[in-house]
Structure formats: structure tokens, C-alpha cells
Coordinates of C-alpha atoms and ligand atoms in Angstrom, one line a residue:
M194 CA 83.7 -7.7 40.0
T195 CA 85.6 -6.1 43.0
I196 CA 83.4 -5.4 46.0
R197 CA 83.9 -1.8 47.1
P198 CA 82.7 -1.7 50.8
R199 CA 81.1 1.6 52.0
V200 CA 82.7 3.2 55.1
V201 CA 81.6 6.3 57.0
V202 CA 84.5 8.2 58.6
V203 CA 83.8 10.9 61.2
G204 CA 86.9 13.0 62.0
D205 CA 89.0 16.1 61.4
T206 CA 89.6 17.6 58.0
G207 CA 91.6 20.7 57.1
L208 CA 95.0 21.9 55.9
D209 CA 98.5 21.0 57.1
V210 CA 101.4 23.4 56.8
V211 CA 104.3 20.9 56.6
A212 CA 107.8 22.4 57.2
S213 CA 110.6 20.0 56.6
H214 CA 113.9 21.2 58.1
R215 CA 117.3 19.4 57.9
Q216 CA 118.9 21.4 60.8
P217 CA 117.7 21.5 64.4
L218 CA 115.2 24.3 65.0
A219 CA 116.8 27.6 65.9
M220 CA 114.2 28.9 68.4
G221 CA 114.2 32.7 68.2
G222 CA 116.0 32.6 64.9
D223 CA 115.5 31.2 61.4
T224 CA 115.7 27.6 60.3
R225 CA 115.7 27.0 56.5
S226 CA 112.9 24.6 55.6
K227 CA 110.9 23.2 52.7
V228 CA 107.3 24.3 53.3
R229 CA 104.3 22.7 51.7
L230 CA 100.5 23.3 52.1
T231 CA 98.7 20.0 51.9
A232 CA 95.3 18.7 52.7
G233 CA 95.2 16.9 56.2
G234 CA 93.2 16.1 59.2
A235 CA 93.2 12.5 60.6
G236 CA 89.7 11.7 59.4
A237 CA 90.2 13.1 56.0
N238 CA 93.6 11.3 55.6
T239 CA 92.0 8.0 56.4
A240 CA 89.2 8.6 53.9
V241 CA 91.6 9.5 51.1
W242 CA 93.6 6.3 51.7
L243 CA 90.4 4.3 51.9
A244 CA 89.4 5.6 48.5
R245 CA 92.8 4.5 47.1
G246 CA 92.3 1.1 48.7
G247 CA 89.1 0.2 46.9
V248 CA 86.6 1.5 49.5
E249 CA 83.8 4.0 49.0
P250 CA 84.3 6.5 51.9
L251 CA 81.9 9.2 53.1
L252 CA 83.6 11.7 55.4
V253 CA 81.4 13.5 58.0
A254 CA 83.2 16.6 59.3
R255 CA 82.8 20.3 60.3
V256 CA 84.7 23.1 58.5
G257 CA 84.7 26.8 58.7
D258 CA 83.2 29.1 56.0
D259 CA 86.7 29.8 54.6
S260 CA 89.1 29.0 51.7
A261 CA 90.8 26.2 53.7
G262 CA 87.5 24.4 54.1
R263 CA 86.7 24.8 50.4
Q264 CA 90.2 23.6 49.4
A265 CA 90.0 20.6 51.7
A266 CA 86.6 19.6 50.3
A267 CA 87.8 20.0 46.7
E268 CA 90.8 17.9 47.3
L269 CA 88.8 15.2 49.0
T270 CA 86.2 15.1 46.2
S271 CA 88.9 14.7 43.6
A272 CA 90.4 11.9 45.6
G273 CA 87.1 10.0 45.5
V274 CA 85.8 10.9 49.0
R275 CA 82.1 11.9 49.4
C276 CA 81.8 14.7 51.9
A277 CA 79.0 15.4 54.3
F278 CA 80.3 18.7 55.8
T279 CA 78.7 21.1 58.2
V280 CA 79.9 24.7 57.5
D281 CA 80.4 26.5 60.8
P282 CA 80.3 30.3 60.4
D283 CA 81.9 30.9 63.8
A284 CA 85.1 28.8 63.5
A285 CA 88.1 28.4 61.2
T286 CA 88.8 25.2 59.4
C287 CA 91.2 22.9 61.2
C288 CA 94.8 23.9 60.5
V289 CA 97.9 22.1 61.7
V290 CA 101.5 23.2 61.5
V291 CA 103.7 20.1 61.1
L292 CA 107.4 20.3 61.7
V293 CA 109.3 17.4 60.1
D294 CA 112.9 16.8 61.1
A295 CA 115.8 15.2 59.1
T296 CA 114.7 11.7 60.2
G297 CA 111.2 12.2 59.0
Q298 CA 109.7 12.4 62.5
R299 CA 107.0 15.0 62.9
T300 CA 105.9 17.4 65.7
M301 CA 102.4 18.8 65.3
L302 CA 101.0 22.2 66.4
P303 CA 97.3 21.6 65.9
D304 CA 94.4 24.1 65.9
R305 CA 91.4 21.9 65.4
G306 CA 89.1 24.9 64.9
A307 CA 85.7 23.8 63.5
S308 CA 86.7 20.1 63.9
A309 CA 86.6 20.4 67.6
R310 CA 83.0 21.8 67.4
I311 CA 81.5 18.9 65.5
S312 CA 78.1 18.1 67.1
P313 CA 75.8 15.0 67.1
D314 CA 73.5 16.9 64.8
D315 CA 76.3 17.0 62.1
L316 CA 75.8 13.2 61.5
D317 CA 72.5 12.3 59.9
P318 CA 71.7 8.8 61.3
G319 CA 70.2 8.0 57.9
L320 CA 73.7 7.9 56.5
L321 CA 74.4 4.9 58.7
D322 CA 71.2 3.0 58.6
G323 CA 70.8 3.4 54.8
T324 CA 67.7 5.6 54.8
A325 CA 69.6 8.6 53.6
G326 CA 71.8 6.9 51.0
P327 CA 73.5 3.7 50.3
K328 CA 74.0 1.7 53.5
P329 CA 77.6 1.5 54.7
V330 CA 79.1 -1.6 56.4
H331 CA 81.6 0.2 58.8
L332 CA 82.1 3.4 60.8
H333 CA 85.6 4.6 61.6
L334 CA 86.3 7.4 64.1
S335 CA 89.4 9.3 64.4
G336 CA 89.8 9.6 68.2
Y337 CA 90.5 13.3 68.7
L338 CA 86.7 13.2 68.4
L339 CA 86.4 11.1 71.6
L340 CA 89.3 12.8 73.5
D341 CA 88.3 16.5 73.1
R342 CA 85.4 17.3 75.4
T343 CA 83.7 19.5 72.9
S344 CA 83.6 16.8 70.1
R345 CA 83.1 13.7 72.3
P346 CA 79.3 13.8 72.2
A347 CA 79.5 13.6 68.4
G348 CA 81.8 10.6 68.6
V349 CA 79.7 8.8 71.2
A350 CA 76.5 9.4 69.2
A351 CA 78.1 8.1 66.0
L352 CA 79.2 4.9 67.7
Q353 CA 75.7 4.4 69.2
A354 CA 74.0 5.0 65.8
A355 CA 76.4 2.7 64.1
R356 CA 75.7 -0.1 66.6
A357 CA 72.0 0.4 66.2
A358 CA 72.4 0.1 62.4
G359 CA 74.4 -3.1 62.6
L360 CA 77.7 -1.6 61.4
T361 CA 81.2 -2.7 62.5
T362 CA 83.3 0.0 64.1
S363 CA 86.9 1.1 64.6
V364 CA 88.5 3.9 66.6
D365 CA 92.0 5.4 66.4
P366 CA 92.8 7.0 69.8
Q367 CA 95.1 9.5 68.0
A368 CA 96.5 11.5 70.9
A369 CA 98.4 9.9 73.8
A370 CA 99.0 13.3 75.5
L371 CA 95.2 13.9 75.8
L372 CA 94.6 10.4 77.1
R373 CA 97.3 10.9 79.8
A374 CA 96.0 14.4 80.6
Q375 CA 92.4 13.3 81.2
G376 CA 92.7 9.7 82.2
T377 CA 91.3 6.7 80.3
E378 CA 87.9 6.2 82.0
D379 CA 85.7 8.3 79.7
F380 CA 87.6 7.0 76.6
L381 CA 87.3 3.4 77.5
A382 CA 83.5 3.8 78.3
A383 CA 83.1 5.4 74.9
V384 CA 84.8 2.6 73.0
A385 CA 82.9 -0.2 74.8
D386 CA 82.0 -2.9 72.2
V387 CA 84.1 -1.3 69.4
D388 CA 85.3 -4.0 67.0
L389 CA 88.8 -2.6 66.4
L390 CA 90.9 -0.2 68.5
L391 CA 93.9 1.1 66.5
P392 CA 96.5 2.7 68.9
N393 CA 100.2 3.4 68.2
T394 CA 102.6 2.3 71.0
D395 CA 102.4 5.7 72.7
E396 CA 98.6 5.6 72.9
L397 CA 98.8 1.9 74.0
A398 CA 101.1 3.0 76.9
A399 CA 98.7 5.7 77.8
L400 CA 95.9 3.2 77.9
T401 CA 97.6 0.2 79.6
G402 CA 100.8 1.5 81.2
S403 CA 103.0 -0.4 78.8
A404 CA 104.1 0.1 75.1
E405 CA 104.5 -3.6 74.6
P406 CA 101.9 -4.9 72.1
E407 CA 101.0 -7.8 74.5
S408 CA 99.7 -5.2 77.0
A409 CA 96.8 -4.7 74.5
R410 CA 95.3 -7.9 75.9
A411 CA 94.0 -5.9 78.9
L412 CA 91.9 -3.9 76.5
L413 CA 90.0 -6.9 75.2
D414 CA 87.5 -6.4 78.1
H415 CA 86.4 -3.3 76.2
V416 CA 86.9 -3.9 72.5
R417 CA 86.9 -7.0 70.3
A418 CA 90.4 -6.6 68.8
V419 CA 93.4 -4.3 69.1
V420 CA 95.8 -3.5 66.3
V421 CA 99.0 -1.8 67.6
T422 CA 101.1 0.0 65.1
T423 CA 104.8 -0.1 65.9
G424 CA 106.3 2.5 63.5
A425 CA 109.1 1.1 61.3
D426 CA 108.7 -2.3 63.0
G427 CA 105.2 -2.9 61.5
A428 CA 102.0 -3.8 63.4
T429 CA 100.5 -6.4 65.7
W430 CA 96.9 -7.8 65.8
I431 CA 95.6 -9.0 69.1
D432 CA 92.2 -10.6 69.9
A433 CA 90.9 -13.3 72.2
R434 CA 92.1 -16.1 69.8
R435 CA 95.4 -14.8 68.4
Q436 CA 98.3 -12.5 68.4
V437 CA 100.0 -12.0 65.0
S438 CA 102.5 -9.5 63.8
V439 CA 103.7 -8.2 60.4
E440 CA 106.9 -6.4 59.7
A441 CA 107.0 -3.1 57.8
P442 CA 109.2 -3.0 54.7
A443 CA 112.4 -1.0 55.1
V444 CA 111.8 2.3 53.3
E445 CA 113.3 5.8 53.6
C446 CA 111.1 7.8 56.0
V447 CA 110.8 11.3 54.5
D448 CA 107.7 12.4 56.6
S449 CA 105.8 10.2 59.0
T450 CA 102.7 12.5 59.1
G451 CA 99.6 10.5 58.6
A452 CA 101.3 7.1 58.5
G453 CA 98.9 5.7 61.1
D454 CA 95.9 7.1 59.1
A455 CA 97.2 5.4 55.9
F456 CA 97.8 2.1 57.9
N457 CA 94.2 2.2 59.2
A458 CA 92.8 2.6 55.7
G459 CA 94.8 -0.3 54.3
L460 CA 93.9 -2.6 57.2
L461 CA 90.2 -1.7 57.2
G462 CA 89.8 -1.9 53.4
S463 CA 91.4 -5.4 53.3
R464 CA 89.5 -6.7 56.4
L465 CA 86.1 -5.4 55.0
R466 CA 86.8 -7.3 51.8
G467 CA 87.1 -10.5 53.9
A468 CA 90.8 -10.8 54.5
D469 CA 92.2 -12.6 57.6
P470 CA 94.1 -10.5 60.2
V471 CA 97.6 -11.3 58.7
E472 CA 96.5 -10.3 55.2
A473 CA 94.8 -7.2 56.6
L474 CA 98.0 -6.2 58.6
R475 CA 100.0 -6.6 55.3
A476 CA 97.7 -4.2 53.5
G477 CA 98.0 -1.8 56.4
V478 CA 101.8 -1.7 56.5
S479 CA 101.8 -1.4 52.7
M480 CA 99.9 1.8 52.9
G481 CA 101.7 3.0 56.1
S482 CA 105.1 2.5 54.5
S483 CA 104.0 4.3 51.3
A484 CA 102.8 7.3 53.4
V485 CA 106.2 7.8 55.1
R486 CA 108.0 8.0 51.7
H487 CA 106.4 11.3 50.7
V488 CA 105.9 14.8 52.3
G489 CA 102.3 15.3 53.6
A490 CA 99.6 13.0 54.7
Q491 CA 97.4 12.8 51.7
P492 CA 99.7 13.5 48.6
A493 CA 101.4 10.1 49.2
A494 CA 98.1 8.3 48.5
A495 CA 98.1 9.3 44.8
A496 CA 101.5 7.6 44.4
H497 CA 100.2 4.3 45.9
A498 CA 99.0 1.7 43.5
P499 CA 95.1 1.8 43.5
I500 CA 93.0 -1.3 44.5
Ligands
ATP882 N1 109.9 4.5 59.3 C1 109.0 3.7 58.8 N2 109.3 2.8 57.8 C2 108.4 2.0 57.3 N3 107.0 2.0 57.6 C3 106.7 2.9 58.6 C4 107.6 3.8 59.2 N4 106.9 4.5 60.1 C5 105.6 4.1 60.1 N5 105.5 3.1 59.1 C6 104.3 2.5 58.8 O1 103.1 3.2 59.2 C7 102.4 2.5 60.2 C8 102.0 3.4 61.3 O2 103.1 4.0 61.9 P1 103.1 4.5 63.4 O3 103.1 3.3 64.3 O4 104.2 5.4 63.6 O5 101.7 5.2 63.5 P2 101.3 6.6 64.1 O6 102.2 6.9 65.3 O7 99.8 6.5 64.4 O8 101.6 7.5 62.9 P3 101.2 9.0 62.7 O9 100.7 9.5 64.1 O10 102.5 9.7 62.3 O11 100.1 9.0 61.7 C9 103.4 1.4 60.7 O12 102.6 0.3 61.1 C10 104.2 1.1 59.4 O13 103.4 0.2 58.6
KDG883 O1 100.4 12.1 61.9 C1 99.3 12.0 62.4 O2 99.2 11.5 63.6 C2 98.1 12.3 61.8 O3 97.1 11.8 62.1 C3 98.1 13.4 60.7 C4 97.5 14.6 61.3 O4 96.5 14.4 62.3 C5 96.9 15.4 60.2 O5 97.3 15.3 58.9 C6 97.0 16.8 60.8 O6 96.1 17.6 60.2

């Protein structure tokens, strides 16, 4: 029988308005686009791909009392994600406008809304230590949580509770611009003792001063292992004993939104089932490259073969 590891994800959930345009943007004028409304949010994306990858995910998040929050929850539930949501009457559900160019690269205009107001009280510690439901083995944080001052206390409290309950942990820093704007000190203090840090090259450069995967070695004073995603090139795992890389398959990149979230889910699911780093990287690039072949962060998961 396949083991389905239980993972708690704390992070953003909401809707993405994805506008794919073949021509450069005509600022001040019109640019014809294909526009799709899809479920999104980095935490929710990871949870959906985890469910596709044979994991039982529980997503802890905050939404507004609005149709976007209800739609996000309905889509997550039908994708196999359990939701532990706090409904905030004073904020709108996270909504992100995503502009996707002819090469599939995306620019995001995020309004985190209720997601930025998540508080330590939104996470019942019983969900981590097994007193309020089945005990999970792992906690994953989507890093906006640690980078935005309003949501950082929730992220820090979740990591502390996970450590106390004996869970392994992972963090995706998620936003290089925020890291550069506020410096790395608070972020690195928050991730002390995290098992896996999952930056892309831009986030790595913001943390170490270099986008070269080798530079992640400097982070091993803070975390046990670093996995650097390198877009179309694949990903590299670095810990005290090894540095191994796996190439991504060549695919047509239609929309890169959520590729990192899908990668994280593939890597974590595989690792939590006992895979070694190379096998886990392969599972990560498999999901990451599936994600870029479709418009939207979550719809692509349904097209990926389930585990
Ligand atoms: N053009 C591509 N072709 C194939 N695979 C890709 C491509 N872009 C991304 N991927 C896959 O997705 C993974 C994550 O991509 P990337 O390094 O761009 O993460 P990211 O910047 O966090 O993504 P995003 O922020 O868009 O979610 C890569 O390791 C790779 O497996
Ligand atoms: O592309 C990314 O970096 C993402 O993590 C995806 C977005 O955060 C998410 O879908 C926006 O709501």
C-alpha cells in the first residue's frame, strides 16, 4: 500500500487573473490578451500539487468573507486539499493579476489582502502535534508569510510549533524583491534550523549576493539543506555532504506561474516517501515542467499523472 505522508502548508490562497498577451504591453492603450480566472496563491498551489503527488495536504490560510474565498476553498477541496481557513470580515481574499508574455514569463501584481493578515491564532497547534487530527510529518511555509511584517509572526509561530511537535520543515522565500528591500537578517533568523530552504536563483542572489547555486553553501549555517531552482535548467540540492543537480526536460513554456510551487510539491512528496535527493529533484522538475505547459498555477496539476 502507498504511504500518503501528511503535510501542513501555511500560506497564501486566492484567485489569479491570468492575462496572456502575445504582443508587448501597450501602456495607456489596449493589448489583446487571453484572460483566465484561476485558483492561485503560493500556499494553495503547493497544496494542490502535493495532493496530486500522493500527499495528504492540509492548508492553513486566511480568506475574506467573499466569493473569491469561497471559490478558492471549493476548488481546493475538489483537488483533495483539506482547508483550515480563518474568514476575515475586514479584508478581501488574496487576488493577483498575472501578466504572461509570449515566452511564458510572468509578472505579478499581487494584492495579498486577507493572506497578509494571517495571525498566529489562525493555526491550531493541535493540527501539528496530532491532538486536533491526524499527526502530520512535515510543515511547509510559503515565504511571503515570513517576509511581510504583518504575517511574519504567524510564520514564526508555525515553525516553532512544528519543531516542538517533531515535524520536518521547509520554506520557499518566494519574493526576492522583499528580501532585498528589508535585508536578510530577520528572514535568516526565522528560518534557523529549517530542514529545506527552496529559493529560486533570484531569491538566492538576494540571500547570498550570488545567483550561482554553489553560493547556497553559505546558507548551511542556518538551514540543513538548500534546493535552488534554476528555471528551464532544472534544480540543485546542496547540503553539508553533497551537491547534486537534475536537468529539467525541454518543454514549451506557456505560463511559468506557480512552477516553483509545483516543483516544491514534487520534491517534498518524493522526499517524504523516503527518496534520496536526486530522486526527489527528479520528482520536483517533473511537476515544475508540467506546470509551465499550462495556463494558471493550479489547473496544470489536473493534467499531471497522479501518484
Ligand atoms: N521553461 C521551463 N522549462 C522546463 N521546466 C521549467 C521551466 N521553467 C521552470 N521549470 C521547472 O519549474 C521549476 C521551478 O522554476 P523556477 O526556478 O523558475 O522557479 P520559480 O522562479 O520559483 O517559479 P515561479 O516563481 O514562477 O513559481 C524548475 O526547477 C523546473 O523544474
Ligand atoms: O509564480 C509564482 O511565483 C507563484 O508562486 C504563483 C503565485 O504566487 C500565485 O499563483 C499568485 O497567486
